[in-house]
PDB file as gemmi writes it, atoms N, CA and C in Angstrom:
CRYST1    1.000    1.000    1.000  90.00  90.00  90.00 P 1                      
ATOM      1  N   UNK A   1       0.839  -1.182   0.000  1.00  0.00           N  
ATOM      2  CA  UNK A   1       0.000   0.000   0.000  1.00  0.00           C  
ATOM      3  C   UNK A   1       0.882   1.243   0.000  1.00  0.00           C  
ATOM      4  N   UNK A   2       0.372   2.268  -0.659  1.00  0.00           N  
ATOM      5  CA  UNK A   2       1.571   3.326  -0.825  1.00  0.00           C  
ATOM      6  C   UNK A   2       0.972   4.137  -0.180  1.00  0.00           C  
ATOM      7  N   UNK A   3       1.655   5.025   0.500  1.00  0.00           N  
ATOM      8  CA  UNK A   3       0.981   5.824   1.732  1.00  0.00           C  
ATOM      9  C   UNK A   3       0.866   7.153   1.453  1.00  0.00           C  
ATOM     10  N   UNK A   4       1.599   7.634   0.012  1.00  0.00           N  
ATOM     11  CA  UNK A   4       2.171   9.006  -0.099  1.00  0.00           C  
ATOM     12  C   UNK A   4       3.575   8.936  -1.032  1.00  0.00           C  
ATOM     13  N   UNK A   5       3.891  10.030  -1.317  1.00  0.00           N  
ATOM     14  CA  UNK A   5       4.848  10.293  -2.330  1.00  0.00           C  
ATOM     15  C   UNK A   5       6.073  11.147  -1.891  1.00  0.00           C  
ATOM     16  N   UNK A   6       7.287  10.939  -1.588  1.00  0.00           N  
ATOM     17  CA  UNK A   6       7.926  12.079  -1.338  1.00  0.00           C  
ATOM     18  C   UNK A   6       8.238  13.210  -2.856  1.00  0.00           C  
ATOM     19  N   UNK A   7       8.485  14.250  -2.593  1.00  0.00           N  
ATOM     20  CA  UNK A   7       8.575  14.871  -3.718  1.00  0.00           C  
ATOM     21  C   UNK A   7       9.342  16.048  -3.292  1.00  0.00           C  
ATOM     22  N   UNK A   8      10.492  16.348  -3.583  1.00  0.00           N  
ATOM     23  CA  UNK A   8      10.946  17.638  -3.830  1.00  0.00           C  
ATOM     24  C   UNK A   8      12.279  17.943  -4.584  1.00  0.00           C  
ATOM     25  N   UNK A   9      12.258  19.574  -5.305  1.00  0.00           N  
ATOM     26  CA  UNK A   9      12.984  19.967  -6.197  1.00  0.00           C  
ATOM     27  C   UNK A   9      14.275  20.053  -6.283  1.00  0.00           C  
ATOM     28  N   UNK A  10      14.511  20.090  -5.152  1.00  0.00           N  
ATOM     29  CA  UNK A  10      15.906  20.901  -4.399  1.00  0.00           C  
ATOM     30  C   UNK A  10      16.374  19.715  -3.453  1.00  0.00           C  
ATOM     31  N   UNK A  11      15.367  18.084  -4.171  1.00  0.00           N  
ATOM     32  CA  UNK A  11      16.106  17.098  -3.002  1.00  0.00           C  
ATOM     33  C   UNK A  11      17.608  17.089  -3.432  1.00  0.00           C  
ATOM     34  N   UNK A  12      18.725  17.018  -2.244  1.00  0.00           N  
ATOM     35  CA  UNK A  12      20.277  16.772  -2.481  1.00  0.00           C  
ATOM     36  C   UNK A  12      20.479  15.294  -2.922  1.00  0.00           C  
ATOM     37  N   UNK A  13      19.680  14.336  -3.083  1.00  0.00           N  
ATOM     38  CA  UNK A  13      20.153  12.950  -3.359  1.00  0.00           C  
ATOM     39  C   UNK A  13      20.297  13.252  -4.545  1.00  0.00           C  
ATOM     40  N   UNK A  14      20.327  13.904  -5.423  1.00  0.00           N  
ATOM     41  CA  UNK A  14      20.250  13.868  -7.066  1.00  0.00           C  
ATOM     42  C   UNK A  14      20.579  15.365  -7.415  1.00  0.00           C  
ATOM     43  N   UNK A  15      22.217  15.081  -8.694  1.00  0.00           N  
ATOM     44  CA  UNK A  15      22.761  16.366  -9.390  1.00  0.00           C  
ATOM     45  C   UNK A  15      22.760  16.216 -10.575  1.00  0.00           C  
ATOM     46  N   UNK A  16      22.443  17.152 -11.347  1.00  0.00           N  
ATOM     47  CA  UNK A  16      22.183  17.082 -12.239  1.00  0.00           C  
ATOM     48  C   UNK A  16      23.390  18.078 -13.021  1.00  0.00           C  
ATOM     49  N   UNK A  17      24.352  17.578 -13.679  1.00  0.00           N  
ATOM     50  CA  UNK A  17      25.378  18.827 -14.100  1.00  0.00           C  
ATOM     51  C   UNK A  17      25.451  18.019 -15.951  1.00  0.00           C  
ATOM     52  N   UNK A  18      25.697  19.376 -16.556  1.00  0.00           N  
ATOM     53  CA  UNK A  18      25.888  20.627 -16.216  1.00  0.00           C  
ATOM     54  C   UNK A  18      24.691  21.455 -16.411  1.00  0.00           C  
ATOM     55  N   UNK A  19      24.257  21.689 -16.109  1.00  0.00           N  
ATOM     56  CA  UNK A  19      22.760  22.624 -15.709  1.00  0.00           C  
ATOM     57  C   UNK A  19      22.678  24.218 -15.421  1.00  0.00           C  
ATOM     58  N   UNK A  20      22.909  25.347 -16.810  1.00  0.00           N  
ATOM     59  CA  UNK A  20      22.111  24.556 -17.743  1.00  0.00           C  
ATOM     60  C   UNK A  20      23.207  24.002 -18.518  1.00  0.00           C  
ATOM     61  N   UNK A  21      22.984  23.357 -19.768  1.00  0.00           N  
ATOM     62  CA  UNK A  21      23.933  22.210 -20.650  1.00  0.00           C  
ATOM     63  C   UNK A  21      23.529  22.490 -22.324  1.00  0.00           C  
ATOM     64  N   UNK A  22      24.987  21.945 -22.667  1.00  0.00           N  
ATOM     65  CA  UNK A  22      24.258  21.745 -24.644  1.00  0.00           C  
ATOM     66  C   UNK A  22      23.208  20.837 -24.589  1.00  0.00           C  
ATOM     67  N   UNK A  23      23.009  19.575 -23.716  1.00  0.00           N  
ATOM     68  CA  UNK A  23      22.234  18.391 -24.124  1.00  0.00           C  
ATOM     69  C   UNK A  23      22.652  17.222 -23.518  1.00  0.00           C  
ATOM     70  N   UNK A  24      24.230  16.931 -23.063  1.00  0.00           N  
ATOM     71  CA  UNK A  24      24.606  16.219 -22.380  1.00  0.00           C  
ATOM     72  C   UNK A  24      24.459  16.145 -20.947  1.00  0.00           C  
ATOM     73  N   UNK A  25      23.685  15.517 -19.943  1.00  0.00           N  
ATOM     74  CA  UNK A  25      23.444  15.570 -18.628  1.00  0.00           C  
ATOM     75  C   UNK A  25      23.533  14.800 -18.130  1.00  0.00           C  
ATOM     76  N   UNK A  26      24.729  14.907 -16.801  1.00  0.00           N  
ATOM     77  CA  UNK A  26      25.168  13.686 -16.027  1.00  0.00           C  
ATOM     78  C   UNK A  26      24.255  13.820 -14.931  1.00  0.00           C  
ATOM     79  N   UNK A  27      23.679  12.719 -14.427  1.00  0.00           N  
ATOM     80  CA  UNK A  27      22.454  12.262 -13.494  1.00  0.00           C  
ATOM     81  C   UNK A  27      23.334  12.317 -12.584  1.00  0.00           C  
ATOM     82  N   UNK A  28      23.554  11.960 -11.271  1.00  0.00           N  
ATOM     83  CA  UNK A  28      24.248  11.627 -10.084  1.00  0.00           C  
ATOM     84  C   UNK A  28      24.009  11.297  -9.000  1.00  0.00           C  
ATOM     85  N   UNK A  29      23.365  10.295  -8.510  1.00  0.00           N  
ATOM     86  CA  UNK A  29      22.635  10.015  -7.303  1.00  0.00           C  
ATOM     87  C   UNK A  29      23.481   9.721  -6.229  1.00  0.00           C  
ATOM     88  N   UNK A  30      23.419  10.561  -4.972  1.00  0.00           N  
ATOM     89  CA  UNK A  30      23.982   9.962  -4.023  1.00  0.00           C  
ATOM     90  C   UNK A  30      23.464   9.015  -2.539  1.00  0.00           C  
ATOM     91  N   UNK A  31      22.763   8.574  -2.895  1.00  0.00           N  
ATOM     92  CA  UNK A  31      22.202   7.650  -1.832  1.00  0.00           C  
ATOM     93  C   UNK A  31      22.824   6.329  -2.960  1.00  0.00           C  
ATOM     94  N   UNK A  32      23.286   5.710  -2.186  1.00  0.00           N  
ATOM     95  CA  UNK A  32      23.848   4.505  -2.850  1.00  0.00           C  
ATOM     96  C   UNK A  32      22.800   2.800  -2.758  1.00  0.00           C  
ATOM     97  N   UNK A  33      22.110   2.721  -3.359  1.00  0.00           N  
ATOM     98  CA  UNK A  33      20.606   1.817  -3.575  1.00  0.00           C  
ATOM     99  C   UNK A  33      21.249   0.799  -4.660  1.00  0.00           C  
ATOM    100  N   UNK A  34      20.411  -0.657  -4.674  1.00  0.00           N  
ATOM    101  CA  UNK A  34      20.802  -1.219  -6.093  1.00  0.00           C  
ATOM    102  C   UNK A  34      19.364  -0.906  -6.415  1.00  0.00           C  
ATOM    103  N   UNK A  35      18.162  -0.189  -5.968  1.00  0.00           N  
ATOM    104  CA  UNK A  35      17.242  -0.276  -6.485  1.00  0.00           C  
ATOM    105  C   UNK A  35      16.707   0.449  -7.873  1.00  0.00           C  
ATOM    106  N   UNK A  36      15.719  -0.159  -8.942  1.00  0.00           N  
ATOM    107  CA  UNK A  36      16.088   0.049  -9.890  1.00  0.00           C  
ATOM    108  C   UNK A  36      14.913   2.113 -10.235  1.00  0.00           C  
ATOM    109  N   UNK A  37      15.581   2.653 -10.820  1.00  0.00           N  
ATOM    110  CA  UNK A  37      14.770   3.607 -10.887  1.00  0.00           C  
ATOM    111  C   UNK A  37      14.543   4.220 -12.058  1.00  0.00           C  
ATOM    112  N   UNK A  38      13.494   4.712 -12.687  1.00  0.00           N  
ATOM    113  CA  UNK A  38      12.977   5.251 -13.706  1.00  0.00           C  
ATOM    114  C   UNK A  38      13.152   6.700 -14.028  1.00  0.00           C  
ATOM    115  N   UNK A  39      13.788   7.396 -15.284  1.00  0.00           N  
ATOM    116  CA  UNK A  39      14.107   8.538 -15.109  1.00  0.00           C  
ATOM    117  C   UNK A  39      13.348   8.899 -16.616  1.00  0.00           C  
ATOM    118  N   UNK A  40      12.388   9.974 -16.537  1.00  0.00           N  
ATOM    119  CA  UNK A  40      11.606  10.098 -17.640  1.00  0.00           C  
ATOM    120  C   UNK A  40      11.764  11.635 -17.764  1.00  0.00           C  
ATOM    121  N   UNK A  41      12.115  11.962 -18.937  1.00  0.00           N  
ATOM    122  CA  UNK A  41      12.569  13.388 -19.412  1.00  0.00           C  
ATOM    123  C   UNK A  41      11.015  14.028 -20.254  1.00  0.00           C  
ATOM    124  N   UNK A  42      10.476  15.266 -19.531  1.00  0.00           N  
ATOM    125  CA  UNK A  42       9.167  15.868 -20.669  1.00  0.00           C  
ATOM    126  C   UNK A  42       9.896  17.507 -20.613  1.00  0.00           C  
ATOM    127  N   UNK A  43       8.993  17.814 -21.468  1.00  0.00           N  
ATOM    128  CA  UNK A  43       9.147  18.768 -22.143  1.00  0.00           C  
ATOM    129  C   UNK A  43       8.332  19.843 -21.480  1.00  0.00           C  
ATOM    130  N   UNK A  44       8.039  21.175 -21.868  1.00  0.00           N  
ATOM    131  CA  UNK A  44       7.419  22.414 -20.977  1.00  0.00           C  
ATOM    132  C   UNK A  44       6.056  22.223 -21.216  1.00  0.00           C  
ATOM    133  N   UNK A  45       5.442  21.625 -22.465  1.00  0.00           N  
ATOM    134  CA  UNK A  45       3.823  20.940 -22.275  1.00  0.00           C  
ATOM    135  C   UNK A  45       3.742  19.327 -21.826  1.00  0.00           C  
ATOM    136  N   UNK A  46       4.561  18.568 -21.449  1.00  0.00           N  
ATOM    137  CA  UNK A  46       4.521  17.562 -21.359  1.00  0.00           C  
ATOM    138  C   UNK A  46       4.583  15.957 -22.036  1.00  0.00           C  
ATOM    139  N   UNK A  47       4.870  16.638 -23.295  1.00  0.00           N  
ATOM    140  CA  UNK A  47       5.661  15.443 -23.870  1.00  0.00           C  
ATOM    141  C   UNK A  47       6.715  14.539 -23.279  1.00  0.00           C  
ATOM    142  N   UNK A  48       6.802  13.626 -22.881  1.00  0.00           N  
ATOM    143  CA  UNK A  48       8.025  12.626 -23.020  1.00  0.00           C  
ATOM    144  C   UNK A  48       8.737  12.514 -24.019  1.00  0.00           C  
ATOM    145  N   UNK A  49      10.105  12.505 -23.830  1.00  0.00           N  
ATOM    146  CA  UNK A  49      10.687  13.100 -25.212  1.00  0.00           C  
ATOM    147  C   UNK A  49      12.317  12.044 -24.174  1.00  0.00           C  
ATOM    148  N   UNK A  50      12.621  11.349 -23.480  1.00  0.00           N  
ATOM    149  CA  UNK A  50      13.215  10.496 -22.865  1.00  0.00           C  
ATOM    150  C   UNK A  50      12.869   9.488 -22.000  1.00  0.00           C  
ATOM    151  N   UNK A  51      13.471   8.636 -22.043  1.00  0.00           N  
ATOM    152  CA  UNK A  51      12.970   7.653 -20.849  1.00  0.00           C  
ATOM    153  C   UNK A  51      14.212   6.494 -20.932  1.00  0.00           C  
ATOM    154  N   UNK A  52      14.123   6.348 -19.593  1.00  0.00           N  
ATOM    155  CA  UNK A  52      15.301   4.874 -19.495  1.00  0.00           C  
ATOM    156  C   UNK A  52      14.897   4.573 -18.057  1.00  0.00           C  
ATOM    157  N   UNK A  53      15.539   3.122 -17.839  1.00  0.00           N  
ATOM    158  CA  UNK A  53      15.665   3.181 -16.337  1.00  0.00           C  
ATOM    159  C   UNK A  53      16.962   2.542 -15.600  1.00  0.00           C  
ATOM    160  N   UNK A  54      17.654   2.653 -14.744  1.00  0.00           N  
ATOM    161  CA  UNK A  54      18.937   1.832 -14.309  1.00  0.00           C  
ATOM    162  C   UNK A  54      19.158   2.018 -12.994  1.00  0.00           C  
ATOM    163  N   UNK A  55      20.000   1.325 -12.323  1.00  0.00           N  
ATOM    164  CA  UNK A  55      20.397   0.719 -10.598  1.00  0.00           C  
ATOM    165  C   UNK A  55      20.881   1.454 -10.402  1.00  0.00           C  
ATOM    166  N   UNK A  56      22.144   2.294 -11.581  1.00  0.00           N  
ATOM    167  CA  UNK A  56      23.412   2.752 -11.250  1.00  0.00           C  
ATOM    168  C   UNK A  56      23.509   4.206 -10.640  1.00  0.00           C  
ATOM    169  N   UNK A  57      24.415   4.447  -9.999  1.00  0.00           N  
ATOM    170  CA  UNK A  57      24.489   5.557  -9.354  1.00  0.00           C  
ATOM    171  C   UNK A  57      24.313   6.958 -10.164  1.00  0.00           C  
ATOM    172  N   UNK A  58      25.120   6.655 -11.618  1.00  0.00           N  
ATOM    173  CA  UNK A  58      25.660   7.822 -12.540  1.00  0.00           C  
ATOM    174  C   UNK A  58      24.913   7.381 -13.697  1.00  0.00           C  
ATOM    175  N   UNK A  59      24.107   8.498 -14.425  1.00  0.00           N  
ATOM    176  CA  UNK A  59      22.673   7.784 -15.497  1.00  0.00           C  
ATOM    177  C   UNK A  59      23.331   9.334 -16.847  1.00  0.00           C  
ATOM    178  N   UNK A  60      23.729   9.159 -17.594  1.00  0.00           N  
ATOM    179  CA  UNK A  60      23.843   9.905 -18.851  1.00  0.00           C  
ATOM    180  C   UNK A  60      22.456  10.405 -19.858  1.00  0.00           C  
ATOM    181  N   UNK A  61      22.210  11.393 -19.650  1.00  0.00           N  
ATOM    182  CA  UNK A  61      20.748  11.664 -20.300  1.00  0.00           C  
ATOM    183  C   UNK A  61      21.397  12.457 -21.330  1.00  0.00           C  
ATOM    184  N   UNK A  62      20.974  12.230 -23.134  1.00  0.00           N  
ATOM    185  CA  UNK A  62      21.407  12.619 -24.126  1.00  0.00           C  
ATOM    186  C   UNK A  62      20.383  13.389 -24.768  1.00  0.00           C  
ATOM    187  N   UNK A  63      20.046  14.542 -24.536  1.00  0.00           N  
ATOM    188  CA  UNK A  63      18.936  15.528 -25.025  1.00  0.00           C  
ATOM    189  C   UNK A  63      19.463  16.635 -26.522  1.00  0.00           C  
ATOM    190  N   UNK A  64      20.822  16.079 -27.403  1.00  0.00           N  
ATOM    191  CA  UNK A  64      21.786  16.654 -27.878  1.00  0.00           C  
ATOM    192  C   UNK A  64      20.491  17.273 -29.164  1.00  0.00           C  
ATOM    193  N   UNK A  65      19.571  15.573 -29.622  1.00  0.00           N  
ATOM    194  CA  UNK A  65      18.742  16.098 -30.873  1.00  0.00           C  
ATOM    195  C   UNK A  65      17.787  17.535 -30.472  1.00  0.00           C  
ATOM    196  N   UNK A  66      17.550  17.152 -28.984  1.00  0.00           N  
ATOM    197  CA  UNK A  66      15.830  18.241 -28.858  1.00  0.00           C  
ATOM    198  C   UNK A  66      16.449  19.468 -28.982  1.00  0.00           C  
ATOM    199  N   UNK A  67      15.195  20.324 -29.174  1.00  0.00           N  
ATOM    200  CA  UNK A  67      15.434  21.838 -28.755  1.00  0.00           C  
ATOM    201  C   UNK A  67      15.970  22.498 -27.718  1.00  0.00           C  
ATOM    202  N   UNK A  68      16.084  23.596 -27.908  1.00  0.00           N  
ATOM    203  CA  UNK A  68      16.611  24.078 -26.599  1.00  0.00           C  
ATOM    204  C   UNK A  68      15.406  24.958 -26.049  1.00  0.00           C  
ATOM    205  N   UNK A  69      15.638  24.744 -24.318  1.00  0.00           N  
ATOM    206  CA  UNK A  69      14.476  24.566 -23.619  1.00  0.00           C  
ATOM    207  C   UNK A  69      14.308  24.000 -22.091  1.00  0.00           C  
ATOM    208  N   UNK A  70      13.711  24.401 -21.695  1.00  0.00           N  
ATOM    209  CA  UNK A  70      13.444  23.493 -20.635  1.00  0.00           C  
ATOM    210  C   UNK A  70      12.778  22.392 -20.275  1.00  0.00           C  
ATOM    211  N   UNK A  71      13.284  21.787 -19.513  1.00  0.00           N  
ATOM    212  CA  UNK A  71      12.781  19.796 -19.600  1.00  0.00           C  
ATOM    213  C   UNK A  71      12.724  19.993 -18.060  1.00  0.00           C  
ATOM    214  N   UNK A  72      11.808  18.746 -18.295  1.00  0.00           N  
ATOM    215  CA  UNK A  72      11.756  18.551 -16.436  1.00  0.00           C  
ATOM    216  C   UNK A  72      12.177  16.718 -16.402  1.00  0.00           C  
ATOM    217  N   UNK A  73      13.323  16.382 -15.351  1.00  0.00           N  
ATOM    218  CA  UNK A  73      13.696  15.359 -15.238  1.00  0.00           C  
ATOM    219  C   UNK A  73      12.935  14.759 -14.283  1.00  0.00           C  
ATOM    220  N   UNK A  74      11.910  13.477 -14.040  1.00  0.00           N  
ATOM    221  CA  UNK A  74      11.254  13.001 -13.356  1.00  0.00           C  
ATOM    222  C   UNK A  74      11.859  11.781 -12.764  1.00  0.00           C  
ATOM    223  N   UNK A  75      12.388  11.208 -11.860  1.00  0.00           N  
ATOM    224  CA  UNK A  75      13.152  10.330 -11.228  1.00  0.00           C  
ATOM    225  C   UNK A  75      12.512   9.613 -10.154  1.00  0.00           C  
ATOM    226  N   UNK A  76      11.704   8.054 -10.585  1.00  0.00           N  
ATOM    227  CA  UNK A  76      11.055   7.641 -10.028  1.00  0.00           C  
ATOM    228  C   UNK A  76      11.668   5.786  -8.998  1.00  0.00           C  
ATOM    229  N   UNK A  77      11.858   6.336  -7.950  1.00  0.00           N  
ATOM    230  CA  UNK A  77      11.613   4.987  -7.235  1.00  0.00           C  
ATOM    231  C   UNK A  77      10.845   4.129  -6.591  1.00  0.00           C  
ATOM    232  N   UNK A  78      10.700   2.957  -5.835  1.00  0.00           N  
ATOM    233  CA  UNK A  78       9.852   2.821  -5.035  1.00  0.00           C  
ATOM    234  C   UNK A  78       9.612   3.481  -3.838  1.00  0.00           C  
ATOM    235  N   UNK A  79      10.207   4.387  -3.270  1.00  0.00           N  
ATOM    236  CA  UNK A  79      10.360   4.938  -1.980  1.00  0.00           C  
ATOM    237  C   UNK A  79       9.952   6.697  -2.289  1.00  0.00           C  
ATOM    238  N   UNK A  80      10.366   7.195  -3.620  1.00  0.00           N  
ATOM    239  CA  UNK A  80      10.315   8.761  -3.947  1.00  0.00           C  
ATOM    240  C   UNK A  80       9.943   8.859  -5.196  1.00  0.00           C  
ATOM    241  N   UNK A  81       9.805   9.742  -5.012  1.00  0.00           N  
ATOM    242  CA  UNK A  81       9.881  10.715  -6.727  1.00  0.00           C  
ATOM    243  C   UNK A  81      10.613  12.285  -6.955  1.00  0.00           C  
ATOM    244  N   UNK A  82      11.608  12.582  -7.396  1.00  0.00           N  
ATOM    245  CA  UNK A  82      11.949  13.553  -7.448  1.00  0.00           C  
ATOM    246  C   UNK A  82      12.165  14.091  -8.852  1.00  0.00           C  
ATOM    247  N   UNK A  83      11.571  15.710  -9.306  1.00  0.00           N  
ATOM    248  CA  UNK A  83      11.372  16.309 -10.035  1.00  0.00           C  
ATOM    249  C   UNK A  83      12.702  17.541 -10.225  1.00  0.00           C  
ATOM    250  N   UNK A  84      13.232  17.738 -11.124  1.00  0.00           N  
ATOM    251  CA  UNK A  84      14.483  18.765 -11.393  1.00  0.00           C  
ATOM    252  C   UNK A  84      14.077  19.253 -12.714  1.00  0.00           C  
ATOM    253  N   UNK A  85      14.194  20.907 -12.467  1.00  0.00           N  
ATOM    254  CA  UNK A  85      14.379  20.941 -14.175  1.00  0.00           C  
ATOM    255  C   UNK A  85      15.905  21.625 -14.625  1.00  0.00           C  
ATOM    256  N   UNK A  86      15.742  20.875 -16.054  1.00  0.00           N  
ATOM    257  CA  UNK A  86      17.024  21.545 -16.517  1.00  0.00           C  
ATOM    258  C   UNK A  86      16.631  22.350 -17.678  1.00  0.00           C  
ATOM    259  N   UNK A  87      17.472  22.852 -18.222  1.00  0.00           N  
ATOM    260  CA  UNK A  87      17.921  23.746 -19.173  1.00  0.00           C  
ATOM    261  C   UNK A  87      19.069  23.631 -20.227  1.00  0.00           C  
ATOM    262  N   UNK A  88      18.416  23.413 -21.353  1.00  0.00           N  
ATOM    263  CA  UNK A  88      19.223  23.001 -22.511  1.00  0.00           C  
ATOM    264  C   UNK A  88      19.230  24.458 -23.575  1.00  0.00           C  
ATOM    265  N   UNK A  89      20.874  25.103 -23.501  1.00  0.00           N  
ATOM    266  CA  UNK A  89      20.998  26.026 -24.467  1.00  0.00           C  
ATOM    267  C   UNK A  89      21.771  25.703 -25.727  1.00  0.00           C  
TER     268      UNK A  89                                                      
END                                                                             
């Protein structure tokens, strides 16, 4: 049973550099988990325009084709959800 969602912008478990970026964005999680987590990239109306998911600490998000713009990185586990946006110039 899920009780609730944690959620916030400015959580420190997760960096996002270089922010803003050409398109290349290194993920960086520091809570060290093998659990597996979902990282889904939309756009300023909400397109999905990325998606992957992996265990690993360090996640490479390649936004080089899209526009430039702002994206919101959605980073989903079983325990949280945390939301970041970046900025692609």
């Amino acid at each position: 049973e899920v009780t609730g969602i944690g959620w916030n912008e400015n959580n420190n478990d997760l960096y996002i550099s270089p922010n803003p970026g050409n398109g290349i964005f290194h993920l960086n999680f520091i809570s060290s988990t093998s659990e597996e987590i979902s990282i889904l990239v939309y756009d300023s109306v909400g397109n999905l325009i990325f998606e992957t998911s992996s265990s690993d600490s360090h996640v490479i998000i390649d936004l080089s084709k899209v526009s430039k713009g702002a994206y919101f990185v959605h980073v989903n586990s079983l325990q949280s959800k945390i939301v970041k946006k970046i900025i692609k110039y």
